[in-house]
């Protein structure tokens, strides 16, 4: 293993508290959380670089950062990214989006311009100033030098008889850890790592079934000395929908006085392989068709994620691009709380996005750093655990109005055109508040699952017997939260110029009810799924 500072070999396997396989956003965010909590962490990355799908290159000609992987986040619905950037002192910039876009449906005709309100194309997206890779590097810089090991590919994982997990690396080195987190795409874990003993069939199938976001895609970015398309009155947004399209979507990715046109390649992985040599010419040609001859002279960078062996699994190359929807089994500890899964594909919220990576890091950190309050310590059997959960929920319910006010203020202050959100601001803030409370409740549930799984009965027809009493802890809370929120709105001077928020009508109230019902349904299903998965994992552990 190659750490940032060289490390002498040892006669036996090295040892640490927690090993995290994968130095992408999820792995690095989790490592930082654990390090700050005093845990000894080792992050193993198969590549020669950190960041995973956070990949920023620098233009040789203009020195601009070019994001060729994950780039956007949406503050209105992704508070985890917003909070982490603020905590790390990293700035963000709005995605350039005046509202207009070019549409090209026929390769033999000129593109048509479609106009809309500012911000409508990218829906308030922002980018990290200096490139997304800055986030990965800042997280890595917060770790001890010996914590990060590059070119360290894990090929085997053994459940050690004496406790912990033994990792076998491709270069022959071994690492013995108390707990292991696989923070890499689930399909890669299924394809690249041999588990001893073999994982239960249901868990192995769950790993193999989750598509890897971006794995079969490719991005292009062309850097220019100036954004000449803006001078011509164009936003840089374009959508190409004819069968011969090379770039399916184009957007302005520049900052400062320079300019960048970036886009997603419309050709599939095999077509990109077939046209490998001519692909740069095809990209330049399409940019020229959209924005004129000057658009063909940029410094072009291409990133084909299907060619990244530590991102794209064979199943991802063979199948269509699909949004990841992970089985709840991937959100549960296995091997007697020795084996955990993280990564954006496993997230309950924001799967496929940077938000999803942070959501998964938060979940696993809660699972590894069990709450130490007496309310949980006293939960020695299932009835006591249910009582402890209900007691914790009472505290979470009381925090709901404060959560609402903070989300409301954040949404108002984070949007230059606050009036755009009228009619939906309260619903968004209430849903964010409910999801925050439900997320914290699931963290409490995770801390109690070892007791619940060992003491409770078995699921029947997909429903765990403890689901109803645990959900009952929230009885009546949604309506009381709405009453508190609307009472606050009526007293708020800041909302007096937004009538749909200050005095919502019946349709506004129905929108609020739909938003909270969707949040509740997702929470109830996830709570039941985690209970069922924990019961399955407990049975596997005893087998």
Coordinates of C-alpha atoms in Angstrom, one line a residue, residues 31-543:
X31 CA -13.1 9.0 6.7
X32 CA -13.1 12.6 7.9
X33 CA -16.1 12.0 10.1
X34 CA -14.5 9.0 11.7
X35 CA -11.1 10.7 12.1
X36 CA -12.7 13.6 13.9
X37 CA -14.5 11.2 16.2
X38 CA -11.1 9.6 17.1
X39 CA -11.3 6.5 15.1
X40 CA -8.2 5.1 13.3
X41 CA -9.0 5.0 9.7
X42 CA -7.3 3.6 6.5
X43 CA -8.7 4.6 3.1
X44 CA -7.7 2.2 0.3
X45 CA -8.0 3.5 -3.3
X46 CA -7.3 1.4 -6.3
X47 CA -6.5 4.4 -8.6
X48 CA -3.5 6.6 -8.5
X49 CA -5.7 9.5 -7.6
X50 CA -8.5 10.4 -5.2
X51 CA -11.9 11.6 -6.0
X52 CA -13.6 8.8 -7.8
X53 CA -16.2 10.4 -10.1
X54 CA -15.1 13.9 -8.9
X55 CA -12.6 14.6 -11.7
X56 CA -11.3 18.1 -12.5
X57 CA -8.7 18.8 -15.1
X58 CA -7.1 22.1 -15.8
X59 CA -7.0 23.7 -19.2
X60 CA -3.5 24.1 -20.5
X61 CA -4.5 27.1 -22.6
X62 CA -6.7 29.0 -20.1
X63 CA -6.0 27.5 -16.7
X64 CA -9.7 26.9 -16.2
X65 CA -10.9 24.0 -14.1
X66 CA -12.9 21.5 -16.2
X67 CA -15.2 19.2 -14.4
X68 CA -15.4 15.9 -16.3
X69 CA -17.4 14.0 -13.6
X70 CA -19.9 15.2 -11.1
X71 CA -20.3 18.9 -11.2
X72 CA -23.7 20.2 -10.1
X73 CA -25.6 20.3 -6.9
X74 CA -29.0 21.9 -6.1
X75 CA -29.1 23.8 -2.8
X76 CA -32.9 23.8 -2.6
X77 CA -33.0 20.0 -2.3
X78 CA -29.4 19.0 -1.4
X79 CA -28.6 20.5 2.0
X80 CA -25.8 18.1 2.7
X81 CA -23.5 19.5 0.0
X82 CA -24.4 23.0 1.1
X83 CA -23.6 22.3 4.7
X84 CA -20.3 20.5 4.0
X85 CA -19.1 23.3 1.6
X86 CA -19.8 25.9 4.3
X87 CA -18.0 23.8 7.0
X88 CA -14.9 23.4 4.8
X89 CA -14.9 27.0 3.6
X90 CA -15.4 26.2 -0.1
X91 CA -17.4 28.6 -2.3
X92 CA -19.8 27.7 -5.1
X93 CA -20.9 29.6 -8.2
X94 CA -24.3 29.5 -9.9
X95 CA -24.6 27.6 -13.2
X96 CA -24.9 30.1 -16.0
X97 CA -28.5 29.9 -17.0
X98 CA -30.3 32.9 -18.6
X99 CA -33.1 30.6 -19.6
X100 CA -32.6 30.2 -23.3
X101 CA -31.5 27.0 -25.1
X102 CA -30.8 25.9 -28.6
X103 CA -32.7 22.8 -29.9
X104 CA -31.4 20.8 -32.8
X105 CA -33.7 18.1 -34.1
X106 CA -32.6 17.9 -37.7
X107 CA -28.8 17.6 -38.6
X108 CA -29.6 19.3 -42.0
X109 CA -31.2 22.4 -40.4
X110 CA -30.0 25.2 -38.2
X111 CA -30.8 25.0 -34.5
X112 CA -33.9 26.7 -33.1
X113 CA -33.7 29.0 -30.1
X114 CA -36.2 28.4 -27.2
X115 CA -36.6 31.0 -24.5
X116 CA -37.7 30.5 -20.9
X117 CA -37.4 32.3 -17.6
X118 CA -33.9 32.6 -16.1
X119 CA -32.8 29.5 -14.2
X120 CA -35.4 27.2 -15.8
X121 CA -33.0 25.0 -17.7
X122 CA -30.8 23.9 -14.8
X123 CA -33.3 24.6 -11.9
X124 CA -30.9 26.5 -9.6
X125 CA -27.9 24.3 -10.0
X126 CA -24.5 25.4 -8.6
X127 CA -20.9 24.3 -9.1
X128 CA -18.0 24.2 -6.7
X129 CA -15.6 27.1 -7.3
X130 CA -12.4 25.8 -8.7
X131 CA -13.9 22.4 -9.6
X132 CA -15.5 19.5 -7.8
X133 CA -12.1 17.8 -7.1
X134 CA -11.4 20.6 -4.6
X135 CA -14.0 19.1 -2.4
X136 CA -12.2 15.7 -2.5
X137 CA -8.8 17.2 -1.9
X138 CA -10.0 19.3 1.0
X139 CA -11.5 16.2 2.7
X140 CA -8.3 14.3 2.1
X141 CA -6.2 17.0 3.5
X142 CA -8.1 16.7 6.8
X143 CA -6.8 13.1 7.2
X144 CA -3.5 12.0 8.7
X145 CA -0.9 11.3 6.0
X146 CA -0.8 7.6 6.6
X147 CA -4.6 7.3 6.3
X148 CA -4.8 7.4 2.6
X149 CA -3.3 4.6 0.5
X150 CA -3.3 4.8 -3.3
X151 CA -2.9 2.0 -5.9
X152 CA -4.3 -0.3 -3.2
X153 CA -6.8 -2.6 -4.9
X154 CA -8.7 -5.0 -2.6
X155 CA -9.3 -8.3 -4.2
X156 CA -10.4 -10.5 -1.3
X157 CA -12.3 -9.9 1.9
X158 CA -12.3 -12.6 4.6
X159 CA -14.5 -12.6 7.7
X160 CA -11.8 -13.4 10.3
X161 CA -12.6 -16.2 12.8
X162 CA -11.0 -14.3 15.7
X163 CA -13.0 -11.1 14.9
X164 CA -12.8 -8.3 12.4
X165 CA -12.1 -8.6 8.7
X166 CA -9.0 -9.5 6.8
X167 CA -8.4 -7.7 3.5
X168 CA -6.2 -9.2 0.7
X169 CA -4.7 -6.6 -1.7
X170 CA -3.7 -7.3 -5.3
X171 CA -0.1 -6.5 -4.5
X172 CA 0.0 -9.3 -1.8
X173 CA -0.3 -7.1 1.3
X174 CA -2.9 -7.8 3.9
X175 CA -4.8 -5.5 6.3
X176 CA -6.7 -6.7 9.4
X177 CA -9.5 -4.3 10.4
X178 CA -12.2 -4.3 13.1
X179 CA -14.8 -3.0 10.6
X180 CA -14.8 -2.6 6.8
X181 CA -16.8 -0.1 4.7
X182 CA -17.0 -0.7 0.9
X183 CA -17.5 2.8 -0.5
X184 CA -17.3 1.9 -4.2
X185 CA -20.1 1.1 -6.7
X186 CA -22.0 -2.0 -5.6
X187 CA -21.5 -3.7 -9.0
X188 CA -17.8 -3.3 -8.7
X189 CA -17.8 -4.8 -5.2
X190 CA -19.7 -7.8 -6.7
X191 CA -17.4 -8.2 -9.7
X192 CA -14.0 -7.3 -8.2
X193 CA -14.0 -8.6 -4.7
X194 CA -14.1 -12.3 -3.5
X195 CA -15.9 -12.6 -0.2
X196 CA -15.0 -15.4 2.2
X197 CA -17.5 -16.8 3.2
X198 CA -19.6 -16.0 0.2
X199 CA -22.2 -13.3 0.8
X200 CA -25.8 -14.5 1.0
X201 CA -27.4 -14.8 -2.4
X202 CA -29.9 -12.0 -1.7
X203 CA -27.2 -9.6 -0.7
X204 CA -25.0 -10.6 -3.7
X205 CA -27.9 -10.1 -6.0
X206 CA -28.7 -6.7 -4.5
X207 CA -25.1 -5.6 -5.1
X208 CA -25.1 -6.7 -8.7
X209 CA -28.5 -5.2 -9.5
X210 CA -27.7 -1.5 -8.7
X211 CA -26.6 0.5 -11.8
X212 CA -23.5 2.7 -11.4
X213 CA -24.4 6.3 -12.0
X214 CA -22.4 7.9 -14.9
X215 CA -20.5 4.6 -15.5
X216 CA -21.5 4.2 -19.1
X217 CA -21.4 7.9 -19.9
X218 CA -18.8 10.3 -21.3
X219 CA -18.3 14.0 -20.9
X220 CA -16.6 16.6 -23.1
X221 CA -15.3 20.0 -22.2
X222 CA -13.9 22.5 -24.7
X223 CA -12.0 25.6 -23.2
X224 CA -11.9 29.0 -24.9
X225 CA -10.2 32.3 -24.2
X226 CA -13.5 34.0 -23.9
X227 CA -17.3 33.0 -23.9
X228 CA -18.0 34.3 -27.4
X229 CA -21.4 32.6 -27.4
X230 CA -22.5 34.9 -24.6
X231 CA -21.4 37.9 -26.7
X232 CA -23.8 36.6 -29.4
X233 CA -26.6 36.4 -26.9
X234 CA -26.6 32.7 -26.3
X235 CA -26.6 30.9 -22.9
X236 CA -24.5 28.0 -24.0
X237 CA -27.4 25.6 -23.3
X238 CA -28.2 23.3 -26.2
X239 CA -30.1 20.0 -26.7
X240 CA -29.4 17.8 -29.7
X241 CA -32.1 15.2 -30.3
X242 CA -31.5 13.8 -33.8
X243 CA -30.1 10.2 -34.3
X244 CA -26.7 11.4 -35.4
X245 CA -26.1 13.5 -32.3
X246 CA -22.6 13.4 -30.8
X247 CA -23.4 15.6 -27.8
X248 CA -26.9 15.2 -26.5
X249 CA -26.7 18.1 -24.1
X250 CA -24.4 21.2 -24.0
X251 CA -24.0 23.8 -21.3
X252 CA -21.8 26.7 -20.4
X253 CA -19.3 25.5 -17.8
X254 CA -17.0 28.6 -17.8
X255 CA -16.1 30.9 -14.9
X256 CA -14.5 34.3 -15.0
X257 CA -13.4 35.9 -18.3
X258 CA -12.7 32.6 -20.0
X259 CA -15.3 30.3 -21.5
X260 CA -16.0 26.6 -21.5
X261 CA -18.6 24.6 -23.4
X262 CA -19.2 21.2 -21.9
X263 CA -21.6 18.4 -22.7
X264 CA -22.7 14.8 -22.4
X265 CA -21.7 12.5 -25.2
X266 CA -24.8 10.9 -26.8
X267 CA -23.0 7.9 -28.3
X268 CA -23.1 4.7 -26.2
X269 CA -19.9 3.0 -25.0
X270 CA -19.5 0.8 -28.0
X271 CA -20.0 3.6 -30.5
X272 CA -17.5 5.7 -28.6
X273 CA -15.0 2.8 -28.9
X274 CA -15.8 2.5 -32.6
X275 CA -15.3 6.3 -33.3
X276 CA -12.4 6.7 -30.8
X277 CA -10.0 8.4 -33.2
X278 CA -12.6 10.6 -34.9
X279 CA -14.6 11.6 -31.8
X280 CA -12.8 14.9 -31.1
X281 CA -13.5 16.0 -34.7
X282 CA -17.1 15.0 -34.3
X283 CA -17.5 17.0 -31.1
X284 CA -15.9 20.1 -32.6
X285 CA -18.1 19.8 -35.7
X286 CA -21.3 19.7 -33.6
X287 CA -20.2 22.6 -31.4
X288 CA -19.5 24.5 -34.7
X289 CA -23.0 23.7 -35.9
X290 CA -24.5 25.1 -32.8
X291 CA -22.3 28.2 -32.2
X292 CA -20.3 28.9 -35.4
X293 CA -16.8 28.2 -36.6
X294 CA -15.1 29.7 -33.5
X295 CA -16.6 26.9 -31.4
X296 CA -14.4 24.4 -33.3
X297 CA -11.1 25.9 -32.0
X298 CA -11.3 25.1 -28.3
X299 CA -9.0 22.9 -26.2
X300 CA -11.0 19.7 -26.0
X301 CA -11.0 17.3 -23.0
X302 CA -12.9 14.0 -23.2
X303 CA -13.6 11.6 -20.3
X304 CA -15.1 8.2 -21.1
X305 CA -16.2 6.7 -17.8
X306 CA -16.9 3.4 -19.4
X307 CA -13.2 3.1 -19.9
X308 CA -12.6 3.6 -16.1
X309 CA -12.1 0.1 -14.7
X310 CA -12.6 1.3 -11.1
X311 CA -15.9 3.0 -12.0
X312 CA -17.6 1.0 -14.7
X313 CA -18.6 -2.7 -14.1
X314 CA -19.2 -5.1 -17.0
X315 CA -22.9 -5.0 -16.3
X316 CA -22.9 -1.2 -16.6
X317 CA -21.3 -1.4 -20.1
X318 CA -23.8 -4.0 -21.2
X319 CA -27.0 -2.3 -19.9
X320 CA -28.7 1.0 -20.4
X321 CA -28.0 4.0 -18.2
X322 CA -30.5 3.9 -15.3
X323 CA -30.9 5.8 -12.0
X324 CA -29.6 3.8 -9.0
X325 CA -32.2 2.4 -6.6
X326 CA -30.4 0.4 -4.0
X327 CA -32.0 -2.4 -2.0
X328 CA -32.3 -1.6 1.7
X329 CA -29.9 -4.6 2.3
X330 CA -27.1 -2.3 1.2
X331 CA -27.9 0.1 4.0
X332 CA -27.5 -2.5 6.7
X333 CA -24.4 -3.9 8.5
X334 CA -23.5 -7.4 7.7
X335 CA -21.1 -10.0 9.2
X336 CA -22.1 -9.1 12.7
X337 CA -21.6 -5.3 12.2
X338 CA -18.2 -5.8 10.6
X339 CA -19.2 -5.1 6.9
X340 CA -20.9 -1.9 5.7
X341 CA -21.7 -0.5 2.3
X342 CA -21.5 3.2 1.3
X343 CA -21.4 5.2 -1.9
X344 CA -23.9 7.4 -3.7
X345 CA -25.7 4.3 -5.2
X346 CA -26.7 3.1 -1.7
X347 CA -28.2 6.4 -0.6
X348 CA -31.8 6.9 0.4
X349 CA -31.7 10.6 -0.6
X350 CA -29.8 12.0 -3.6
X351 CA -28.7 8.7 -5.1
X352 CA -26.3 9.2 -8.0
X353 CA -25.5 12.8 -6.9
X354 CA -22.8 14.2 -4.6
X355 CA -25.7 14.6 -2.1
X356 CA -26.2 10.8 -2.2
X357 CA -22.5 10.2 -1.4
X358 CA -22.7 12.4 1.6
X359 CA -26.0 10.8 2.7
X360 CA -24.4 7.4 2.7
X361 CA -21.4 8.7 4.6
X362 CA -23.6 10.1 7.3
X363 CA -25.6 6.9 7.5
X364 CA -22.5 4.7 7.9
X365 CA -20.9 7.1 10.4
X366 CA -24.0 6.8 12.6
X367 CA -23.9 3.0 12.3
X368 CA -20.2 2.9 13.3
X369 CA -20.4 5.6 16.0
X370 CA -23.2 4.3 18.0
X371 CA -25.0 6.9 20.2
X372 CA -23.9 6.5 23.8
X373 CA -26.8 8.1 25.7
X374 CA -28.5 6.1 28.4
X375 CA -31.7 6.0 26.4
X376 CA -29.9 3.6 24.0
X377 CA -27.6 1.9 26.5
X378 CA -30.6 0.7 28.5
X379 CA -32.2 -1.0 25.5
X380 CA -31.3 -4.6 26.2
X381 CA -34.4 -6.2 24.6
X382 CA -36.9 -5.4 21.9
X383 CA -39.5 -3.7 24.1
X384 CA -36.8 -1.5 25.7
X385 CA -35.5 -0.7 22.2
X386 CA -38.9 0.3 20.9
X387 CA -39.4 2.5 24.0
X388 CA -36.0 4.1 23.4
X389 CA -36.8 4.8 19.8
X390 CA -40.1 6.4 20.7
X391 CA -38.4 8.5 23.4
X392 CA -35.8 9.7 20.9
X393 CA -38.6 10.5 18.4
X394 CA -40.3 12.8 20.9
X395 CA -37.1 14.9 20.9
X396 CA -37.0 14.9 17.1
X397 CA -40.6 15.9 16.8
X398 CA -39.9 18.9 19.1
X399 CA -37.1 20.1 16.8
X400 CA -39.4 20.1 13.7
X401 CA -40.5 23.8 13.8
X402 CA -36.8 25.0 14.3
X403 CA -35.8 22.8 11.3
X404 CA -38.6 24.4 9.2
X405 CA -37.5 27.9 10.0
X406 CA -33.9 27.2 9.2
X407 CA -34.8 25.5 5.9
X408 CA -37.1 28.4 5.0
X409 CA -34.5 31.0 5.7
X410 CA -31.9 29.1 3.7
X411 CA -34.2 28.8 0.7
X412 CA -35.1 32.4 0.8
X413 CA -31.5 33.7 1.2
X414 CA -30.1 31.2 -1.3
X415 CA -32.3 32.3 -4.2
X416 CA -31.7 35.6 -5.9
X417 CA -35.2 35.4 -7.4
X418 CA -37.1 34.4 -4.3
X419 CA -40.4 35.1 -6.0
X420 CA -39.8 32.2 -8.3
X421 CA -40.4 29.8 -5.4
X422 CA -43.8 31.3 -4.4
X423 CA -46.5 28.7 -4.1
X424 CA -43.9 26.0 -3.3
X425 CA -41.5 27.4 -0.8
X426 CA -43.4 26.2 2.3
X427 CA -44.0 22.8 0.8
X428 CA -40.3 22.4 0.1
X429 CA -39.2 23.6 3.5
X430 CA -41.7 21.4 5.2
X431 CA -40.6 18.4 3.2
X432 CA -36.9 19.1 3.9
X433 CA -37.7 19.4 7.6
X434 CA -39.7 16.2 7.7
X435 CA -36.9 14.3 5.8
X436 CA -34.3 15.7 8.2
X437 CA -36.3 14.4 11.1
X438 CA -37.0 11.1 9.5
X439 CA -33.3 10.7 8.6
X440 CA -32.3 11.3 12.2
X441 CA -34.9 8.8 13.3
X442 CA -33.4 6.2 10.9
X443 CA -30.0 6.9 12.5
X444 CA -31.6 6.1 15.9
X445 CA -33.1 3.0 14.4
X446 CA -29.7 1.9 13.1
X447 CA -28.2 2.2 16.6
X448 CA -31.0 -0.1 18.0
X449 CA -31.1 -2.6 15.1
X450 CA -28.7 -5.1 16.8
X451 CA -31.1 -5.5 19.7
X452 CA -34.3 -5.3 17.5
X453 CA -33.0 -7.9 15.0
X454 CA -31.9 -10.3 17.7
X455 CA -35.1 -10.0 19.9
X456 CA -37.9 -9.3 17.5
X457 CA -40.0 -11.8 15.4
X458 CA -39.5 -12.5 11.7
X459 CA -41.1 -10.5 8.9
X460 CA -44.4 -11.8 7.4
X461 CA -45.3 -11.0 3.8
X462 CA -42.6 -8.3 3.7
X463 CA -43.7 -6.5 6.8
X464 CA -41.8 -6.5 10.0
X465 CA -43.8 -6.9 13.2
X466 CA -42.1 -3.9 14.8
X467 CA -42.9 -1.5 12.0
X468 CA -46.3 -0.4 13.3
X469 CA -45.2 0.4 16.9
X470 CA -42.2 2.3 15.7
X471 CA -44.1 4.3 13.1
X472 CA -46.8 5.1 15.8
X473 CA -44.2 7.3 17.5
X474 CA -44.9 9.9 14.7
X475 CA -48.7 9.8 15.0
X476 CA -50.1 13.3 14.5
X477 CA -46.7 14.9 13.9
X478 CA -47.1 16.0 10.3
X479 CA -50.3 18.0 11.0
X480 CA -48.8 19.7 14.1
X481 CA -45.7 20.6 12.1
X482 CA -47.9 22.1 9.3
X483 CA -49.8 24.1 11.9
X484 CA -46.6 25.5 13.5
X485 CA -45.1 26.3 10.1
X486 CA -48.2 28.1 8.7
X487 CA -48.5 30.0 12.0
X488 CA -44.9 31.2 11.6
X489 CA -45.6 32.2 8.0
X490 CA -48.5 34.3 9.0
X491 CA -46.3 36.2 11.4
X492 CA -43.3 36.5 9.1
X493 CA -42.6 39.9 7.5
X494 CA -40.2 38.3 5.1
X495 CA -43.0 36.3 3.6
X496 CA -45.6 39.2 3.5
X497 CA -44.7 39.8 -0.2
X498 CA -45.3 36.1 -1.1
X499 CA -49.0 35.6 -0.7
X500 CA -48.9 31.9 -1.4
X501 CA -46.6 31.5 1.6
X502 CA -48.0 34.1 3.9
X503 CA -51.6 33.1 3.5
X504 CA -51.7 29.8 1.6
X505 CA -54.9 28.9 -0.2
X506 CA -56.5 25.4 -0.5
X507 CA -54.3 24.4 -3.4
X508 CA -51.2 25.5 -1.6
X509 CA -52.3 23.4 1.4
X510 CA -52.9 20.4 -0.8
X511 CA -49.3 20.8 -2.2
X512 CA -48.0 20.8 1.3
X513 CA -50.0 17.7 2.2
X514 CA -48.7 15.9 -0.9
X515 CA -45.1 16.8 -0.1
X516 CA -45.3 15.5 3.5
X517 CA -47.2 12.4 2.4
X518 CA -44.4 11.6 0.0
X519 CA -41.8 12.1 2.7
X520 CA -43.8 9.9 5.1
X521 CA -44.3 7.1 2.6
X522 CA -40.5 7.0 1.8
X523 CA -39.7 6.9 5.5
X524 CA -42.2 4.2 6.4
X525 CA -41.0 2.0 3.6
X526 CA -37.3 2.5 4.5
X527 CA -37.9 1.9 8.2
X528 CA -39.7 -1.4 7.4
X529 CA -37.0 -2.4 4.8
X530 CA -34.2 -1.8 7.3
X531 CA -35.9 -3.9 9.9
X532 CA -36.4 -6.7 7.4
X533 CA -32.8 -6.5 6.2
X534 CA -31.5 -6.5 9.7
X535 CA -33.5 -9.6 10.5
X536 CA -32.1 -11.2 7.4
X537 CA -28.6 -10.2 8.3
X538 CA -29.0 -11.5 11.9
X539 CA -30.2 -14.8 10.5
X540 CA -27.2 -15.0 8.1
X541 CA -24.8 -14.2 11.0
X542 CA -26.3 -17.1 13.1
X543 CA -26.2 -19.5 10.2

